[in-house]
């Protein structure tokens, strides 16, 4: 029912910044969905980074993301973004965007997401 495509990944030096984008293709208005960002490094479990409600009125972040990452959305453009600042080597991972069907960010690591993109690789290295 929904297709999500991430972009913007690449190589960045420690302390640098990167903005990830996710295009959401579906028949419903984007404000039907809560949207989230996740990441998975090789050999590690996928973790939730951030989630934003359907209206953009509330957002939450993992402890590792707080103060450095910012989630935002543009419902008219059907886009969700993750601004990443002060990147660290441990941020290296494949980053995924995802969407739910209820409009709110639920408890748990996946925030209740059910639709997932394919991911984009972010490498933080000197």
Short mmCIF file of N, CA and C in Angstrom, two decimals:
data_model
loop_
_atom_site.label_atom_id
_atom_site.label_comp_id
_atom_site.label_asym_id
_atom_site.label_seq_id
_atom_site.Cartn_x
_atom_site.Cartn_y
_atom_site.Cartn_z
N UNK A 1 0.82 -1.21 0.00
CA UNK A 1 0.00 0.00 0.00
C UNK A 1 0.86 1.26 0.00
N UNK A 2 2.08 1.12 0.47
CA UNK A 2 2.94 2.29 0.62
C UNK A 2 4.38 1.94 0.22
N UNK A 3 5.01 2.85 -0.51
CA UNK A 3 6.40 2.72 -0.89
C UNK A 3 7.21 3.87 -0.28
N UNK A 4 8.33 3.55 0.32
CA UNK A 4 9.21 4.55 0.91
C UNK A 4 10.61 4.38 0.35
N UNK A 5 11.22 5.48 -0.07
CA UNK A 5 12.54 5.45 -0.69
C UNK A 5 13.42 6.48 -0.02
N UNK A 6 14.48 6.00 0.63
CA UNK A 6 15.43 6.87 1.30
C UNK A 6 16.49 7.37 0.33
N UNK A 7 17.05 8.53 0.64
CA UNK A 7 18.17 9.06 -0.11
C UNK A 7 18.98 9.99 0.79
N UNK A 8 20.18 10.32 0.35
CA UNK A 8 21.01 11.27 1.08
C UNK A 8 22.15 10.67 1.87
N UNK A 9 22.24 9.36 1.91
CA UNK A 9 23.33 8.73 2.61
C UNK A 9 24.65 8.93 1.88
N UNK A 10 25.73 8.66 2.58
CA UNK A 10 27.04 8.80 2.00
C UNK A 10 28.12 8.80 3.06
N UNK A 11 29.30 9.23 2.66
CA UNK A 11 30.46 9.29 3.55
C UNK A 11 30.60 10.68 4.12
N UNK A 12 30.76 10.76 5.43
CA UNK A 12 30.92 12.04 6.10
C UNK A 12 31.96 11.89 7.21
N UNK A 13 32.70 12.94 7.48
CA UNK A 13 33.71 12.91 8.53
C UNK A 13 33.07 13.08 9.91
N UNK A 14 33.71 12.55 10.95
CA UNK A 14 33.20 12.80 12.30
C UNK A 14 33.05 14.29 12.56
N UNK A 15 31.95 14.64 13.21
CA UNK A 15 31.62 16.04 13.45
C UNK A 15 30.84 16.70 12.33
N UNK A 16 30.71 16.03 11.21
CA UNK A 16 30.01 16.57 10.08
C UNK A 16 28.50 16.38 10.17
N UNK A 17 27.81 16.81 9.12
CA UNK A 17 26.36 16.76 9.07
C UNK A 17 25.89 16.11 7.79
N UNK A 18 24.69 15.59 7.85
CA UNK A 18 24.07 14.95 6.70
C UNK A 18 22.56 15.04 6.88
N UNK A 19 21.85 15.23 5.78
CA UNK A 19 20.39 15.21 5.84
C UNK A 19 19.87 14.08 4.98
N UNK A 20 19.14 13.18 5.59
CA UNK A 20 18.50 12.09 4.88
C UNK A 20 17.09 12.49 4.50
N UNK A 21 16.64 12.01 3.35
CA UNK A 21 15.30 12.26 2.87
C UNK A 21 14.61 10.94 2.60
N UNK A 22 13.30 10.95 2.72
CA UNK A 22 12.50 9.77 2.43
C UNK A 22 11.25 10.22 1.69
N UNK A 23 11.08 9.72 0.49
CA UNK A 23 9.88 9.99 -0.29
C UNK A 23 8.86 8.89 -0.04
N UNK A 24 7.65 9.29 0.30
CA UNK A 24 6.58 8.36 0.63
C UNK A 24 5.54 8.40 -0.48
N UNK A 25 5.34 7.28 -1.11
CA UNK A 25 4.43 7.17 -2.26
C UNK A 25 3.23 6.32 -1.87
N UNK A 26 2.08 6.94 -1.76
CA UNK A 26 0.86 6.24 -1.42
C UNK A 26 -0.35 7.05 -1.80
N UNK A 27 -1.50 6.42 -1.73
CA UNK A 27 -2.74 7.07 -2.14
C UNK A 27 -3.32 7.98 -1.07
N UNK A 28 -2.97 7.76 0.19
CA UNK A 28 -3.49 8.58 1.27
C UNK A 28 -2.68 9.85 1.45
N UNK A 29 -3.29 10.84 2.09
CA UNK A 29 -2.54 12.01 2.51
C UNK A 29 -1.44 11.59 3.48
N UNK A 30 -0.32 12.26 3.43
CA UNK A 30 0.78 11.85 4.28
C UNK A 30 0.46 12.03 5.76
N UNK A 31 -0.41 12.97 6.09
CA UNK A 31 -0.73 13.18 7.50
C UNK A 31 -1.60 12.08 8.09
N UNK A 32 -1.88 11.05 7.31
CA UNK A 32 -2.49 9.84 7.84
C UNK A 32 -1.49 9.03 8.68
N UNK A 33 -0.19 9.18 8.39
CA UNK A 33 0.84 8.31 8.94
C UNK A 33 1.74 9.02 9.94
N UNK A 34 2.10 8.31 11.00
CA UNK A 34 3.31 8.65 11.72
C UNK A 34 4.50 8.11 10.93
N UNK A 35 5.64 8.76 11.05
CA UNK A 35 6.82 8.40 10.28
C UNK A 35 8.02 8.29 11.21
N UNK A 36 8.90 7.35 10.91
CA UNK A 36 10.05 7.13 11.75
C UNK A 36 11.32 6.88 10.97
N UNK A 37 12.43 7.06 11.67
CA UNK A 37 13.75 6.74 11.15
C UNK A 37 14.40 5.70 12.05
N UNK A 38 15.11 4.77 11.42
CA UNK A 38 15.74 3.66 12.10
C UNK A 38 17.12 3.43 11.51
N UNK A 39 17.93 2.66 12.19
CA UNK A 39 19.24 2.32 11.63
C UNK A 39 19.66 0.94 12.10
N UNK A 40 20.52 0.34 11.29
CA UNK A 40 21.06 -0.97 11.62
C UNK A 40 22.50 -1.06 11.13
N UNK A 41 23.39 -1.31 12.06
CA UNK A 41 24.79 -1.52 11.74
C UNK A 41 25.05 -3.01 11.59
N UNK A 42 26.07 -3.40 10.83
CA UNK A 42 26.38 -4.83 10.68
C UNK A 42 26.60 -5.50 12.02
N UNK A 43 25.95 -6.63 12.20
CA UNK A 43 26.09 -7.38 13.44
C UNK A 43 25.28 -6.86 14.59
N UNK A 44 24.49 -5.81 14.37
CA UNK A 44 23.69 -5.23 15.43
C UNK A 44 22.21 -5.27 15.08
N UNK A 45 21.38 -5.16 16.08
CA UNK A 45 19.94 -5.12 15.87
C UNK A 45 19.52 -3.76 15.35
N UNK A 46 18.43 -3.75 14.60
CA UNK A 46 17.87 -2.49 14.15
C UNK A 46 17.35 -1.71 15.35
N UNK A 47 17.58 -0.41 15.33
CA UNK A 47 17.13 0.42 16.44
C UNK A 47 16.33 1.61 15.93
N UNK A 48 15.38 2.03 16.74
CA UNK A 48 14.63 3.22 16.44
C UNK A 48 15.42 4.46 16.78
N UNK A 49 15.37 5.46 15.90
CA UNK A 49 16.07 6.71 16.12
C UNK A 49 15.10 7.82 16.49
N UNK A 50 14.05 7.95 15.70
CA UNK A 50 13.14 9.07 15.89
C UNK A 50 11.80 8.75 15.25
N UNK A 51 10.77 9.37 15.78
CA UNK A 51 9.42 9.21 15.24
C UNK A 51 8.71 10.54 15.34
N UNK A 52 7.90 10.84 14.33
CA UNK A 52 7.13 12.08 14.31
C UNK A 52 5.68 11.74 14.01
N UNK A 53 4.77 12.39 14.72
CA UNK A 53 3.35 12.12 14.56
C UNK A 53 2.85 12.62 13.22
N UNK A 54 1.63 12.22 12.88
CA UNK A 54 1.10 12.54 11.55
C UNK A 54 1.03 14.03 11.26
N UNK A 55 0.70 14.81 12.27
CA UNK A 55 0.61 16.25 12.09
C UNK A 55 1.95 16.96 12.26
N UNK A 56 2.94 16.25 12.77
CA UNK A 56 4.21 16.87 13.11
C UNK A 56 4.21 17.55 14.45
N UNK A 57 3.13 17.38 15.22
CA UNK A 57 3.00 18.07 16.48
C UNK A 57 3.82 17.49 17.61
N UNK A 58 4.25 16.27 17.48
CA UNK A 58 5.08 15.66 18.50
C UNK A 58 6.12 14.77 17.85
N UNK A 59 7.24 14.63 18.52
CA UNK A 59 8.32 13.79 18.04
C UNK A 59 9.09 13.24 19.21
N UNK A 60 9.69 12.08 19.02
CA UNK A 60 10.56 11.55 20.05
C UNK A 60 11.84 11.03 19.42
N UNK A 61 12.86 10.86 20.27
CA UNK A 61 14.19 10.50 19.83
C UNK A 61 14.80 9.48 20.76
N UNK A 62 15.66 8.65 20.22
CA UNK A 62 16.45 7.77 21.05
C UNK A 62 17.47 8.60 21.82
N UNK A 63 18.03 8.00 22.86
CA UNK A 63 19.03 8.71 23.64
C UNK A 63 20.23 9.11 22.79
N UNK A 64 20.62 8.26 21.86
CA UNK A 64 21.77 8.55 21.02
C UNK A 64 21.50 9.68 20.04
N UNK A 65 20.23 9.92 19.71
CA UNK A 65 19.88 10.93 18.73
C UNK A 65 19.57 12.29 19.34
N UNK A 66 19.16 12.31 20.59
CA UNK A 66 18.75 13.56 21.23
C UNK A 66 19.87 14.60 21.18
N UNK A 67 19.52 15.79 20.76
CA UNK A 67 20.47 16.88 20.70
C UNK A 67 21.31 16.93 19.46
N UNK A 68 21.29 15.88 18.65
CA UNK A 68 22.10 15.83 17.44
C UNK A 68 21.27 15.64 16.18
N UNK A 69 20.18 14.90 16.27
CA UNK A 69 19.35 14.59 15.11
C UNK A 69 18.00 15.30 15.24
N UNK A 70 17.44 15.68 14.10
CA UNK A 70 16.15 16.34 14.06
C UNK A 70 15.30 15.73 12.96
N UNK A 71 14.11 15.26 13.33
CA UNK A 71 13.18 14.73 12.34
C UNK A 71 12.19 15.82 11.94
N UNK A 72 11.81 15.84 10.68
CA UNK A 72 10.82 16.78 10.19
C UNK A 72 10.06 16.15 9.04
N UNK A 73 8.93 16.76 8.70
CA UNK A 73 8.14 16.22 7.60
C UNK A 73 7.49 17.35 6.82
N UNK A 74 7.23 17.08 5.56
CA UNK A 74 6.51 17.99 4.69
C UNK A 74 5.37 17.18 4.09
N UNK A 75 4.20 17.32 4.65
CA UNK A 75 3.08 16.50 4.23
C UNK A 75 2.64 16.82 2.80
N UNK A 76 2.76 18.07 2.39
CA UNK A 76 2.39 18.44 1.04
C UNK A 76 3.29 17.77 0.01
N UNK A 77 4.58 17.66 0.32
CA UNK A 77 5.54 17.04 -0.58
C UNK A 77 5.66 15.54 -0.37
N UNK A 78 5.00 15.01 0.64
CA UNK A 78 5.07 13.60 1.01
C UNK A 78 6.52 13.19 1.25
N UNK A 79 7.18 13.94 2.12
CA UNK A 79 8.59 13.72 2.45
C UNK A 79 8.78 13.74 3.95
N UNK A 80 9.72 12.95 4.43
CA UNK A 80 10.18 13.01 5.79
C UNK A 80 11.70 13.10 5.76
N UNK A 81 12.27 13.86 6.70
CA UNK A 81 13.69 14.14 6.71
C UNK A 81 14.30 13.81 8.05
N UNK A 82 15.59 13.52 8.03
CA UNK A 82 16.36 13.38 9.25
C UNK A 82 17.64 14.19 9.10
N UNK A 83 17.71 15.29 9.83
CA UNK A 83 18.92 16.10 9.87
C UNK A 83 19.83 15.55 10.94
N UNK A 84 21.04 15.18 10.56
CA UNK A 84 22.00 14.59 11.46
C UNK A 84 23.20 15.51 11.58
N UNK A 85 23.46 15.98 12.79
CA UNK A 85 24.58 16.86 13.06
C UNK A 85 25.54 16.21 14.05
N UNK A 86 26.77 16.71 14.06
CA UNK A 86 27.79 16.20 14.97
C UNK A 86 27.88 14.68 14.90
N UNK A 87 28.02 14.18 13.70
CA UNK A 87 28.03 12.74 13.49
C UNK A 87 29.27 12.09 14.09
N UNK A 88 29.08 10.88 14.57
CA UNK A 88 30.13 10.11 15.21
C UNK A 88 30.32 8.79 14.46
N UNK A 89 31.50 8.18 14.56
CA UNK A 89 31.71 6.90 13.88
C UNK A 89 30.66 5.85 14.24
N UNK A 90 30.17 5.86 15.46
CA UNK A 90 29.18 4.89 15.86
C UNK A 90 27.81 5.12 15.22
N UNK A 91 27.64 6.23 14.50
CA UNK A 91 26.42 6.46 13.74
C UNK A 91 26.42 5.71 12.41
N UNK A 92 27.53 5.11 12.04
CA UNK A 92 27.62 4.38 10.79
C UNK A 92 26.62 3.23 10.78
N UNK A 93 25.76 3.22 9.78
CA UNK A 93 24.71 2.21 9.69
C UNK A 93 23.93 2.42 8.40
N UNK A 94 23.08 1.46 8.09
CA UNK A 94 22.06 1.65 7.08
C UNK A 94 20.86 2.28 7.77
N UNK A 95 20.38 3.38 7.21
CA UNK A 95 19.28 4.12 7.79
C UNK A 95 18.01 3.86 7.00
N UNK A 96 16.92 3.60 7.70
CA UNK A 96 15.64 3.27 7.11
C UNK A 96 14.58 4.26 7.56
N UNK A 97 13.67 4.59 6.66
CA UNK A 97 12.47 5.29 7.06
C UNK A 97 11.30 4.32 7.04
N UNK A 98 10.26 4.66 7.79
CA UNK A 98 9.12 3.77 7.91
C UNK A 98 7.87 4.56 8.24
N UNK A 99 6.73 3.94 8.04
CA UNK A 99 5.44 4.56 8.29
C UNK A 99 4.50 3.59 8.98
N UNK A 100 3.59 4.15 9.75
CA UNK A 100 2.57 3.33 10.39
C UNK A 100 1.22 3.57 9.72
N UNK A 101 0.17 3.12 10.37
CA UNK A 101 -1.17 3.35 9.86
C UNK A 101 -2.09 4.03 10.85
N UNK A 102 -1.56 4.46 12.00
CA UNK A 102 -2.38 5.04 13.04
C UNK A 102 -2.12 6.49 13.34
N UNK A 103 -0.98 7.02 12.87
CA UNK A 103 -0.73 8.44 13.01
C UNK A 103 0.01 8.87 14.26
N UNK A 104 0.23 7.93 15.19
CA UNK A 104 0.95 8.26 16.41
C UNK A 104 2.13 7.33 16.57
N UNK A 105 3.11 7.79 17.35
CA UNK A 105 4.30 7.00 17.62
C UNK A 105 4.06 6.15 18.85
N UNK A 106 4.00 4.85 18.65
CA UNK A 106 3.70 3.93 19.73
C UNK A 106 4.95 3.59 20.53
N UNK A 107 4.78 3.09 21.76
CA UNK A 107 5.94 2.62 22.51
C UNK A 107 6.61 1.45 21.83
N UNK A 108 7.88 1.25 22.16
CA UNK A 108 8.64 0.17 21.56
C UNK A 108 9.66 0.67 20.57
N UNK A 109 10.61 -0.17 20.25
CA UNK A 109 11.72 0.27 19.41
C UNK A 109 11.28 0.64 18.00
N UNK A 110 10.21 0.00 17.50
CA UNK A 110 9.78 0.26 16.13
C UNK A 110 8.65 1.27 16.02
N UNK A 111 8.22 1.83 17.14
CA UNK A 111 7.17 2.84 17.19
C UNK A 111 5.86 2.39 16.53
N UNK A 112 5.70 1.10 16.30
CA UNK A 112 4.51 0.59 15.64
C UNK A 112 4.52 0.69 14.13
N UNK A 113 5.70 0.87 13.53
CA UNK A 113 5.79 1.01 12.08
C UNK A 113 5.53 -0.30 11.36
N UNK A 114 4.89 -0.23 10.21
CA UNK A 114 4.56 -1.42 9.44
C UNK A 114 5.03 -1.36 7.99
N UNK A 115 5.32 -0.18 7.46
CA UNK A 115 5.83 -0.02 6.11
C UNK A 115 7.26 0.48 6.17
N UNK A 116 8.15 -0.16 5.40
CA UNK A 116 9.57 0.11 5.52
C UNK A 116 10.22 0.37 4.18
N UNK A 117 11.18 1.30 4.16
CA UNK A 117 11.99 1.51 2.98
C UNK A 117 13.14 0.53 2.91
N UNK A 118 13.93 0.64 1.85
CA UNK A 118 15.05 -0.27 1.62
C UNK A 118 16.32 0.16 2.33
N UNK A 119 16.44 1.42 2.69
CA UNK A 119 17.58 1.90 3.44
C UNK A 119 18.58 2.66 2.60
N UNK A 120 19.37 3.49 3.27
CA UNK A 120 20.47 4.21 2.66
C UNK A 120 21.66 4.19 3.63
N UNK A 121 22.85 3.96 3.10
CA UNK A 121 24.03 3.77 3.93
C UNK A 121 24.66 5.10 4.31
N UNK A 122 24.93 5.25 5.61
CA UNK A 122 25.67 6.39 6.13
C UNK A 122 26.95 5.87 6.75
N UNK A 123 28.07 6.39 6.31
CA UNK A 123 29.37 6.01 6.83
C UNK A 123 30.06 7.24 7.41
N UNK A 124 30.39 7.17 8.68
CA UNK A 124 31.07 8.27 9.37
C UNK A 124 32.48 7.82 9.68
N UNK A 125 33.43 8.40 8.99
CA UNK A 125 34.82 7.97 9.12
C UNK A 125 35.75 9.09 8.70
N UNK A 126 36.90 9.16 9.37
CA UNK A 126 37.93 10.11 8.99
C UNK A 126 38.81 9.57 7.87
#
